[in-house]
Coordinates of C-alpha atoms and ligand atoms in Angstrom, one line a residue:
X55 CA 0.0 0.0 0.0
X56 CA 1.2 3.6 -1.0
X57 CA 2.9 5.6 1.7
X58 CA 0.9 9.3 3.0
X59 CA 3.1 12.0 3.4
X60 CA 1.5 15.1 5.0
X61 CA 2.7 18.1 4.0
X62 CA 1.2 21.5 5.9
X63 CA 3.0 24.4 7.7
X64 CA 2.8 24.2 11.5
X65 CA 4.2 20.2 12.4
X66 CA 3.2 18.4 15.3
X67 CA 5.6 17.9 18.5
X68 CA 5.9 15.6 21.1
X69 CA 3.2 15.5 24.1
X70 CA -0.5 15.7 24.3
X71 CA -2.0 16.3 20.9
X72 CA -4.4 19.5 20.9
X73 CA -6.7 19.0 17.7
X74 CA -8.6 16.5 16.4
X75 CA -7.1 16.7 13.1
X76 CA -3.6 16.0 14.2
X77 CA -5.1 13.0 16.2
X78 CA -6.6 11.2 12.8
X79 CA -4.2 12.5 10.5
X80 CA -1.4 10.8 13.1
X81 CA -3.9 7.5 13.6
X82 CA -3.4 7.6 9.4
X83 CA 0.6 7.8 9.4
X84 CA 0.2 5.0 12.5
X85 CA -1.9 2.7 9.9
X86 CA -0.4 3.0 7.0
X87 CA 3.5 4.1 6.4
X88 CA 4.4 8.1 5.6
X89 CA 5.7 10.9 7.5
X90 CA 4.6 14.2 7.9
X91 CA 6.3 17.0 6.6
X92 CA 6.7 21.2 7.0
X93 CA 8.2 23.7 8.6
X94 CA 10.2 23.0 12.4
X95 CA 8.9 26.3 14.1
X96 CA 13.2 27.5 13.9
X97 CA 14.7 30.5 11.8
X98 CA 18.1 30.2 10.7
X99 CA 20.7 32.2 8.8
X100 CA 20.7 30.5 5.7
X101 CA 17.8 28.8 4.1
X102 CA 18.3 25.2 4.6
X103 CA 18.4 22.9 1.9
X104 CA 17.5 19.8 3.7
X105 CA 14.7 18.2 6.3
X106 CA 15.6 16.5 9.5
X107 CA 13.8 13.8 10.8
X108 CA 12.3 13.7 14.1
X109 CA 10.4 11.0 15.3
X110 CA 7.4 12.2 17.3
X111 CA 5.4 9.5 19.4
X112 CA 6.3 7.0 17.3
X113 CA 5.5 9.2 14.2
X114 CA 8.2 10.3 11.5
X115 CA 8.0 14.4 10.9
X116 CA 10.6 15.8 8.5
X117 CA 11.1 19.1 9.9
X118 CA 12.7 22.1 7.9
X119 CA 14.0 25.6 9.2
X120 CA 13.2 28.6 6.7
X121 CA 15.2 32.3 6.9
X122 CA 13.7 34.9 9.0
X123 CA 12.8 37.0 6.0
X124 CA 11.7 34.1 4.0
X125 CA 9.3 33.2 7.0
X126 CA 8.0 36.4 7.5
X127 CA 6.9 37.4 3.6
X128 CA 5.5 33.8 3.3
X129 CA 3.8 33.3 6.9
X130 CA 2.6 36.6 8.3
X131 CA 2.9 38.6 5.1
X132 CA 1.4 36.5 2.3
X133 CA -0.4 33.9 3.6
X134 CA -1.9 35.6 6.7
X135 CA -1.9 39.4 5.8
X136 CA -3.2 38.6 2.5
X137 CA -5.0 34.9 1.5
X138 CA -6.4 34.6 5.1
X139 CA -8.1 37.9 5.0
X140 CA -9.5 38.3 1.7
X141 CA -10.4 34.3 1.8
X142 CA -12.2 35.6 5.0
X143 CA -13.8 38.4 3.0
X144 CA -12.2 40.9 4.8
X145 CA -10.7 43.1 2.0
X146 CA -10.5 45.9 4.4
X147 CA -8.1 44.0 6.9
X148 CA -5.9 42.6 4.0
X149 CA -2.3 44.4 3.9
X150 CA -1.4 44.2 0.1
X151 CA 2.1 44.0 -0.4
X152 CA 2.7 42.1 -3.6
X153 CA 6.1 41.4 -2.9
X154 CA 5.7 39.0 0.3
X155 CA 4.8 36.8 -2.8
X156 CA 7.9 36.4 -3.8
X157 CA 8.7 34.8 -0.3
X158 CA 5.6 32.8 -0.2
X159 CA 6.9 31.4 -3.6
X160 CA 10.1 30.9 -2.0
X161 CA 9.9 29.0 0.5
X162 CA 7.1 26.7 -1.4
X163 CA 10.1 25.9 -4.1
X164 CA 12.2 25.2 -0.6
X165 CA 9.5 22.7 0.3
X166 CA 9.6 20.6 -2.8
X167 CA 13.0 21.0 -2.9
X168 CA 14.1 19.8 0.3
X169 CA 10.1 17.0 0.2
X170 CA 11.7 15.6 -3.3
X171 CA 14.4 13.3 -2.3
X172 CA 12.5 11.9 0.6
X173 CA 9.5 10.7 -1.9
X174 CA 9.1 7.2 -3.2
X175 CA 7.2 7.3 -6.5
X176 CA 4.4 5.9 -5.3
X177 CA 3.9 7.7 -2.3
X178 CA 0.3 10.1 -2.1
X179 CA 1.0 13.6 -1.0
X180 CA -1.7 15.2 1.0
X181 CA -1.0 18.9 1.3
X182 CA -2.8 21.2 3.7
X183 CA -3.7 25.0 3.9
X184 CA -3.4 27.8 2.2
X185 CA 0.2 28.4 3.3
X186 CA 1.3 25.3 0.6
X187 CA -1.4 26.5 -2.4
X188 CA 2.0 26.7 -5.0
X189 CA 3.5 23.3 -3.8
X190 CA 2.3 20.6 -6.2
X191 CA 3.3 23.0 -8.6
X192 CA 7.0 23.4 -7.5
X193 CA 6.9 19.2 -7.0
X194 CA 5.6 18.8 -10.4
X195 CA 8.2 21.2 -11.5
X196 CA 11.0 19.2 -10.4
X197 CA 9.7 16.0 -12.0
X198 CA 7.2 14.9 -9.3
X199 CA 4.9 12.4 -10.7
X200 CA 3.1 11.6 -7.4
X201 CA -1.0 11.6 -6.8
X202 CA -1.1 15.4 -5.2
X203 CA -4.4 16.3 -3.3
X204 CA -5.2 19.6 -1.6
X205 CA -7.6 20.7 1.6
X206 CA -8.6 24.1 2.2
X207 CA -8.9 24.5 5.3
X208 CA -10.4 27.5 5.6
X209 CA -13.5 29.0 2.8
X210 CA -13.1 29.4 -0.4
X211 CA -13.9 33.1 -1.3
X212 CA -15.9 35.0 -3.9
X213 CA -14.8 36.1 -7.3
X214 CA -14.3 39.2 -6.4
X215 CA -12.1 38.8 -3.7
X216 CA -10.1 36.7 -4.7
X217 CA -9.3 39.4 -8.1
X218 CA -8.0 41.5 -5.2
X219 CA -4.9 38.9 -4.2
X220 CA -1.9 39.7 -6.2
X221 CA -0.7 36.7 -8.5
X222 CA -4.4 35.2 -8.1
X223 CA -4.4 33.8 -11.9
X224 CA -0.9 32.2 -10.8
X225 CA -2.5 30.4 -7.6
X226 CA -5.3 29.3 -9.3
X227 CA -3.4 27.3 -12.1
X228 CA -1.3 26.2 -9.1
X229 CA -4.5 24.4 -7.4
X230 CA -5.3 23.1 -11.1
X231 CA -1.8 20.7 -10.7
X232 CA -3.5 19.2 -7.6
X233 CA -5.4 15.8 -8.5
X234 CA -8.2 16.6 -6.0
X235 CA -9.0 19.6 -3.9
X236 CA -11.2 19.1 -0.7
X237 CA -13.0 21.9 0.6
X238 CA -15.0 22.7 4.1
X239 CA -18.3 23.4 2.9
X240 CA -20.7 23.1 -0.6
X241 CA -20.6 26.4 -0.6
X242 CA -16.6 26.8 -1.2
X243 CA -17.0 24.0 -4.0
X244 CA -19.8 26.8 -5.7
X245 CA -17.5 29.5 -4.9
X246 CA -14.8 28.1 -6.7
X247 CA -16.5 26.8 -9.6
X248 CA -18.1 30.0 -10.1
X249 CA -14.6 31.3 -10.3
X250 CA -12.9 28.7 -12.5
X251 CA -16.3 29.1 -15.3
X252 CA -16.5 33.1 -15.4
X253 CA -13.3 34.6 -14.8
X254 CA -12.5 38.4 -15.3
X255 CA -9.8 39.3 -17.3
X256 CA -7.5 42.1 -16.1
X257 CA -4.9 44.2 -17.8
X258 CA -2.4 43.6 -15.2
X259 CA -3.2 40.3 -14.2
X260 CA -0.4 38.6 -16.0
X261 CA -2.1 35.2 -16.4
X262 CA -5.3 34.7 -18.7
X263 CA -7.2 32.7 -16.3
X264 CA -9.9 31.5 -19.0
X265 CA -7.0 29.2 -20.0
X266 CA -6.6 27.7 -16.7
X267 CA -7.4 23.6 -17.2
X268 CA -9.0 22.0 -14.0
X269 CA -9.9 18.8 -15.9
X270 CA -7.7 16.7 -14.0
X271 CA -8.6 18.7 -10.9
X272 CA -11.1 16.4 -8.5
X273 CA -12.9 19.2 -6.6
X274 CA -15.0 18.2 -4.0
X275 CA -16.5 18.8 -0.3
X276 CA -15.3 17.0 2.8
X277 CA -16.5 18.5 6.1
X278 CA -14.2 18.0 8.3
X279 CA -15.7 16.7 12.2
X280 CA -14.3 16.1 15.0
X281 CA -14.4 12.6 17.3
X282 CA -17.1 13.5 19.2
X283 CA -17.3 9.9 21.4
X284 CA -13.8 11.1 22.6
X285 CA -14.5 14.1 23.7
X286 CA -17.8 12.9 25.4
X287 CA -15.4 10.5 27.3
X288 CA -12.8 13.2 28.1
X289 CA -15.9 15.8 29.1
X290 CA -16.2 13.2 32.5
X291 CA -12.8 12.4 32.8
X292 CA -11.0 13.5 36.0
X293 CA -9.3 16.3 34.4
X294 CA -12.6 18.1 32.9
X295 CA -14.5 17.2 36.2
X296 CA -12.1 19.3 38.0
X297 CA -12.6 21.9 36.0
X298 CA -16.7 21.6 36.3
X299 CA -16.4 21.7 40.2
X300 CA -14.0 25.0 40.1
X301 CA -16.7 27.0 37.8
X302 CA -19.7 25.3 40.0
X303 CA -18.2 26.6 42.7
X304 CA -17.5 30.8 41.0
X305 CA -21.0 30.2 39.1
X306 CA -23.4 29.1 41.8
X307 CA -26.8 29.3 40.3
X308 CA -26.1 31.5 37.4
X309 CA -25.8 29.7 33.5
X310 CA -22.8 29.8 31.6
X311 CA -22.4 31.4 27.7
X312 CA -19.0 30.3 26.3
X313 CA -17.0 31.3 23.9
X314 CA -13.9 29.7 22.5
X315 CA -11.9 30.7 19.9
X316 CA -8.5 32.1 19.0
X317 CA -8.8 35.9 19.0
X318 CA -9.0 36.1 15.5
X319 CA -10.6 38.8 13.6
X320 CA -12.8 36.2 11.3
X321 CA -14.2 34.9 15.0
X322 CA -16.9 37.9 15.2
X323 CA -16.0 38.6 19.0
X324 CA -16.8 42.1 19.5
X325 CA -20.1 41.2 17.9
X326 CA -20.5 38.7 20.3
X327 CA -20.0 40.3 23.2
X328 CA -21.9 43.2 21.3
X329 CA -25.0 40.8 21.5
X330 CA -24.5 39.8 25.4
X331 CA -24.5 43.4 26.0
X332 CA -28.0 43.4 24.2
X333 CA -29.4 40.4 26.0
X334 CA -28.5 41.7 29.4
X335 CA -29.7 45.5 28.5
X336 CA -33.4 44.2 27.0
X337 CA -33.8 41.4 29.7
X338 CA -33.8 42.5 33.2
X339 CA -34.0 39.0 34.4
X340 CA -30.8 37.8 32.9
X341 CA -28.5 40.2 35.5
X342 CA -27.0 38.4 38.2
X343 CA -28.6 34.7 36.3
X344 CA -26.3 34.6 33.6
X345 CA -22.5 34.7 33.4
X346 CA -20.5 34.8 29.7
X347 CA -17.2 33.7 29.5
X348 CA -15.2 33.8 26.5
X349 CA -11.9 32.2 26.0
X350 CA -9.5 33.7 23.3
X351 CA -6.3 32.5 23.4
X352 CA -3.8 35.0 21.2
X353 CA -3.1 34.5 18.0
X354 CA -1.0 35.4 15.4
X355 CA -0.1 38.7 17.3
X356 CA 2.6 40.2 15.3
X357 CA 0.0 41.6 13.0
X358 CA -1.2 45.0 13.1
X359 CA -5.0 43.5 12.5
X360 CA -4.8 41.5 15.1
X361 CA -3.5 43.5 18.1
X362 CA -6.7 46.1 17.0
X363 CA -9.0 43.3 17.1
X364 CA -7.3 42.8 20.7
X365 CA -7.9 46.1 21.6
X366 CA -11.4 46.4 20.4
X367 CA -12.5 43.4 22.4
X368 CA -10.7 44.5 25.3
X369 CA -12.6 47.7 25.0
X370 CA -16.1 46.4 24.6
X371 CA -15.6 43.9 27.7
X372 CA -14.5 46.7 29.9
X373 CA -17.9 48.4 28.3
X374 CA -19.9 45.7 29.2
X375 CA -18.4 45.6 32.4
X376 CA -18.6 49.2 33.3
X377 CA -22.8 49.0 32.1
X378 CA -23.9 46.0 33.9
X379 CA -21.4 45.1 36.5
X380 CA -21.7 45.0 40.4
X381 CA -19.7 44.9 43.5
X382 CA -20.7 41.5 43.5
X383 CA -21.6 40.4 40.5
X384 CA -19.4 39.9 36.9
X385 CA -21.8 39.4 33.6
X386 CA -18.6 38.5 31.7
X387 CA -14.9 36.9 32.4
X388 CA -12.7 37.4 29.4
X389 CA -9.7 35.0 29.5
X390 CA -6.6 35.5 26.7
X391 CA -5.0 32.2 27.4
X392 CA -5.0 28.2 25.5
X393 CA -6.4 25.7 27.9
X394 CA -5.9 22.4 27.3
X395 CA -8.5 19.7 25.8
X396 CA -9.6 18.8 29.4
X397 CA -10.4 21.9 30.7
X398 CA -12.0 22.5 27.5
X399 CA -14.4 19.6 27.3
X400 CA -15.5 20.1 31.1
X401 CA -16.3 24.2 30.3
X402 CA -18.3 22.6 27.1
X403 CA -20.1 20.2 29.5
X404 CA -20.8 22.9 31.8
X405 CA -22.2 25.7 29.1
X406 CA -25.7 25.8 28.8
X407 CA -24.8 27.7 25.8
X408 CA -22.2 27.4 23.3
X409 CA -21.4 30.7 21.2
X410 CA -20.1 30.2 18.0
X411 CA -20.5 33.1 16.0
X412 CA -17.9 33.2 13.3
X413 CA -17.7 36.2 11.0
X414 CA -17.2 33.7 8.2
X415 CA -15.2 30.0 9.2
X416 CA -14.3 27.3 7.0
X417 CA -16.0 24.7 9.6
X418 CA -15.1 25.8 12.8
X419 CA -14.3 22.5 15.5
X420 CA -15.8 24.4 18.2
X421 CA -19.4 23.5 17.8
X422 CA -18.4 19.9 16.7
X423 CA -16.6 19.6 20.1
X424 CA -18.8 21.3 22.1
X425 CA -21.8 19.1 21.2
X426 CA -19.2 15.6 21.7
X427 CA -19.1 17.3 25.2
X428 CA -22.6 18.1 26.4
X429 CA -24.6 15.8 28.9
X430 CA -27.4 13.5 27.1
X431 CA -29.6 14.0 30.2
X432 CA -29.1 17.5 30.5
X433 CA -27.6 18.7 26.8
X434 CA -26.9 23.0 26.4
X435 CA -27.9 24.9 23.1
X436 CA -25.5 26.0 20.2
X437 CA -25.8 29.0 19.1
X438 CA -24.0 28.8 15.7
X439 CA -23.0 31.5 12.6
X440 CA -24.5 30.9 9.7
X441 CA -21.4 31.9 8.2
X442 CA -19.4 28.8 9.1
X443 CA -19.3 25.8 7.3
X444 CA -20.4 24.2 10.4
X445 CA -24.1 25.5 9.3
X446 CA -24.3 22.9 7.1
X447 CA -23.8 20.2 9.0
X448 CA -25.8 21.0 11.9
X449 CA -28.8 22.8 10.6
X450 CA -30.4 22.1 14.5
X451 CA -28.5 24.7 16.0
X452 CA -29.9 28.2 16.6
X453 CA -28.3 29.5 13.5
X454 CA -27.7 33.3 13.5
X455 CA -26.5 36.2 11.2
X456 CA -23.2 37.4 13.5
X457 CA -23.6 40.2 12.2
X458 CA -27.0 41.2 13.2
X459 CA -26.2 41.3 16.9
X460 CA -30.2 41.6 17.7
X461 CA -30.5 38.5 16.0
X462 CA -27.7 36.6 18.0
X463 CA -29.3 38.3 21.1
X464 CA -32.3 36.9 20.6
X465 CA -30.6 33.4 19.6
X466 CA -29.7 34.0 23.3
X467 CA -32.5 34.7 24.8
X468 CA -34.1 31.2 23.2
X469 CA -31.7 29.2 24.2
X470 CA -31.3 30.3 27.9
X471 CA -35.5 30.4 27.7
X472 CA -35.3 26.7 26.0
X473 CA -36.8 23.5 27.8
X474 CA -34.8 20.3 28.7
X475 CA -37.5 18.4 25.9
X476 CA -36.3 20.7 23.0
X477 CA -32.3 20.8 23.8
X478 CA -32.6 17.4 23.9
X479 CA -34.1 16.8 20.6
X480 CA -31.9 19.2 19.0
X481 CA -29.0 17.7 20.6
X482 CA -29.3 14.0 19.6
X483 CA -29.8 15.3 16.1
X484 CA -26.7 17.2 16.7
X485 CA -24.8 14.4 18.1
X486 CA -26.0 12.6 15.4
X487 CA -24.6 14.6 12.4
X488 CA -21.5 14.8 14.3
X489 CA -21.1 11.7 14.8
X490 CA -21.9 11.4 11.2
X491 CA -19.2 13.9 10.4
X492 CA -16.5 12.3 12.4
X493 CA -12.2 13.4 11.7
X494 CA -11.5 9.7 10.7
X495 CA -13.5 9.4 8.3
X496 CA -13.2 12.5 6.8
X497 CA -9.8 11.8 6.2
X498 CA -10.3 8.0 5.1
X499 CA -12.7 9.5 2.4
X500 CA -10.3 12.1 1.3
X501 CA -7.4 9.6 0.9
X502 CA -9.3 6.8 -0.6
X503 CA -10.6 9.4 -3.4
X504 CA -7.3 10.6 -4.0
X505 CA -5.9 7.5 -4.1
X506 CA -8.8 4.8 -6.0
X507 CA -6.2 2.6 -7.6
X508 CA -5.3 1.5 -3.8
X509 CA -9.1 0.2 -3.7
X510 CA -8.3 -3.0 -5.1
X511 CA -5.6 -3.3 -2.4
X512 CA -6.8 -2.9 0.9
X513 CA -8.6 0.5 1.4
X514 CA -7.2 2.7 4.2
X515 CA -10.9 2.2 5.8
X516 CA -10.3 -1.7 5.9
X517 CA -6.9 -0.8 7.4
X518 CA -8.3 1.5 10.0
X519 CA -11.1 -0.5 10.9
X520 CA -8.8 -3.6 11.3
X521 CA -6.8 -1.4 13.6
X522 CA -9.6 -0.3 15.7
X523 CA -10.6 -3.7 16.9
X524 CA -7.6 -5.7 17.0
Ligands
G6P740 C1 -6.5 27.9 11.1 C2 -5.7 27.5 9.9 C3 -4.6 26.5 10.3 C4 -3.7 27.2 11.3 C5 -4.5 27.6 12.5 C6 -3.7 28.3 13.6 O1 -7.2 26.9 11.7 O2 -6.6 26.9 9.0 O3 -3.8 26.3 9.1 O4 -2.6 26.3 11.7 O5 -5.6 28.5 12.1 O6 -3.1 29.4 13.1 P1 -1.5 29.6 13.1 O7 -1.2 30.8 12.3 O8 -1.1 29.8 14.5 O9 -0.9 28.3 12.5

């Protein structure tokens, strides 16, 4: 059976793994042979030619370092001061400065270059984000004959914003050398044909993208889930239990709103907080019953855009506060820090409601994990943007326009006002889908359609199944 080699910026490192897609993607490499390749989180002098290996748990990661320069124009410059927010649709938050490009192209051609000489021809290369768009490009390039496939991670954005990235024509014929791409959501798969059949031309736009040929391009949607059994487990496990009892304890009586996300523009948190306000200021009987806390761990904080969005938030809790606050009584804590899964799952358990009001998302995990967590007996209510990719999946949430903080107010409102007969029904249909939606197979049904000659071999889900019950 063909070997998986993941390819995506950020690599994993030794420990307790934090996502659920670093869990199935290393339950994958476990199963079947591979390694996982990208950058080693150092900055050296030179730009190094080759990868080291590390193994990790058990698992091989080929780690490389990049220049200081070189990992500036590519990371914080290209792909997050100019694809993140204009694949965000946030145009007015993008920093164009065409020439980080050239960096972002840099280090993708130091990628393949130092990726080539560790591949076996029959390997499948599984690339991930929009950090790595040029890299099957720069593989092919240097004679790479390997199956290529591609997941967006994050949504795929209109026409129109996408004309505003520099080099656009150039990116898009470098996702047409991908054999599939995997998106979020249907609606990035409409998004993206709709730019790939009507395409603008431009006098400056170099490429004519009306020549661009996707017929060997596979696009497709896979929703990524999360393992939702495992984090009902974990949600009762000592660790989260601990963390229950310590928030019983500061709560009391009063029901907990939670937020958790990192503090991230694209994550709508002024607007959420926006809405609280708005809940506590048009229902008395809220104060002193309800408590929100949102937990925004930094992110990405070398950006201008992302210290403001800092600042605003910080501003509107110390708003809220000043309105509503007592001497004994906080509506809101607001806590910049990561916690780990534990911690997590037990705040999930103990929400009555989950606040997960993306601007725009490609899925968002949150509300997958926050539903895993919740009590069967006794389940809370997710209030859920219709703006994230999760809106498709899990059409029994209380789905809101972010934007329209009345709206999400209201959203509020229901589910604090909702009985036990109703939260259950919409959570076992939320359960349900996630269940449905789970991160192993989202990944078995990526590979095994990027790689259908392996079918009649052993597919990877025979291989993962044998695992899971021997
Ligand atoms: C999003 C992206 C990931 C990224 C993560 C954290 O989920 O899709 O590719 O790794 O944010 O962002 P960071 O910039 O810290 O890697």
């Amino acid at each position: 059976m063909s070997r998986i080699v993941v390819v995506s910026n950020r690599t994993p490192g030794k420990g307790p793994v934090a996502g659920g897609l670093a869990v199935a993607l290393r339950k994958v490499l476990s199963e079947r042979e591979g390694f996982w390749f990208g950058w080693s989180g150092k900055l050296s002098e030179q730009p190094a030619r080759e990868a080291h290996f590390e193994d990790v748990d058990g698992m091989q990661v080929a780690k490389i370092d990049l220049t200081r320069d070189d990992h500036h124009a590519y990371y914080a410059g290209f792909s997050n001061s100019i694809l993140w927010p204009s694949f965000h649709l946030r145009l007015d938050l993008a920093t164009i400065e065409s020439h980080w490009y050239e960096g972002y192209r840099r280090v993708n051609g130091q990628f393949a270059r130092a990726l080539l000489p560790l591949l076996k021809p029959d390997d499948i290369i599984w690339v991930h984000d929009y950090h790595l768009i040029p890299l099957a490009s720069e593989l092919r390039a240097l004679g790479a004959r390997n199956r290529i496939g591609f997941y967006l991670h994050i949504p795929f954005p209109t026409a129109d914003a996408l004309y505003a990235i520099p080099n656009h024509g150039e990116l898009m014929r470098d996702l047409s050398r991908y054999d599939l791409i995997g998106f979020q959501a249907n609606r990035d798969v409409a998004a993206f044909r709709e730019f790939a059949e009507h395409q603008a031309p431009s006098t400056f736009g170099g490429l004519n993208t009306k020549h661009i040929d996707f017929s060997r391009t596979d696009v497709e949607a896979f929703p990524i889930g999360s393992d939702p059994n495992a984090f009902a487990k974990l949600a009762i496990s000592p660790a989260a239990t601990k963390m229950v009892h310590r928030m019983k304890r500061a709560l009391g009586e009063q029901n907990l709103i939670l937020g958790v996300d990192r503090l991230d523009y694209s994550k709508g948190l002024p607007q959420r907080v926006e809405a609280y306000e708005k809940l506590l200021a048009n229902n008395h009987r809220f104060r002193r019953n309800v408590h929100m806390l949102q937990v925004a761990p930094p992110s990405r904080d070398t950006i201008k855009e992302y210290q403001e969005t800092s600042d605003q938030l910080d501003a509107i809790c110390g708003r809220v506060m000043g309105e509503f606050a007592e001497p004994d009584w906080a509506p809101l804590t607001y806590v910049k820090r990561a916690y780990g899964q534990p911690s997590l799952a037990g705040l999930y358990r103990l929400a009555r409601v989950g606040l997960v009001t993306p601007l725009r998302d490609g899925m968002n995990l949150v509300a997958h994990e926050y539903i895993g967590a919740q009590n069967p007996e006794n389940p809370g209510v997710l209030v859920l943007s219709r703006f994230a990719g999760a809106a498709e999946i899990f059409p029994e949430a209380l789905l809101v326009n972010p934007f329209d903080t009345d709206e999400t107010a209201e959203a509020l409102r229901m589910a604090l006002d909702m009985n036990l007969d109703e939260r259950k029904s919409r959570w076992q249909s939320l359960m349900s889908a996630a269940r449905t939606h789970n991160v192993d197979d989202w990944a078995i049904s990526f590979l095994d359609r990027l790689a259908p000659a392996d079918k009649d071999k052993s597919s990877t889900r025979d291989i993962l199944y044998l695992a899971s019950v021997a």
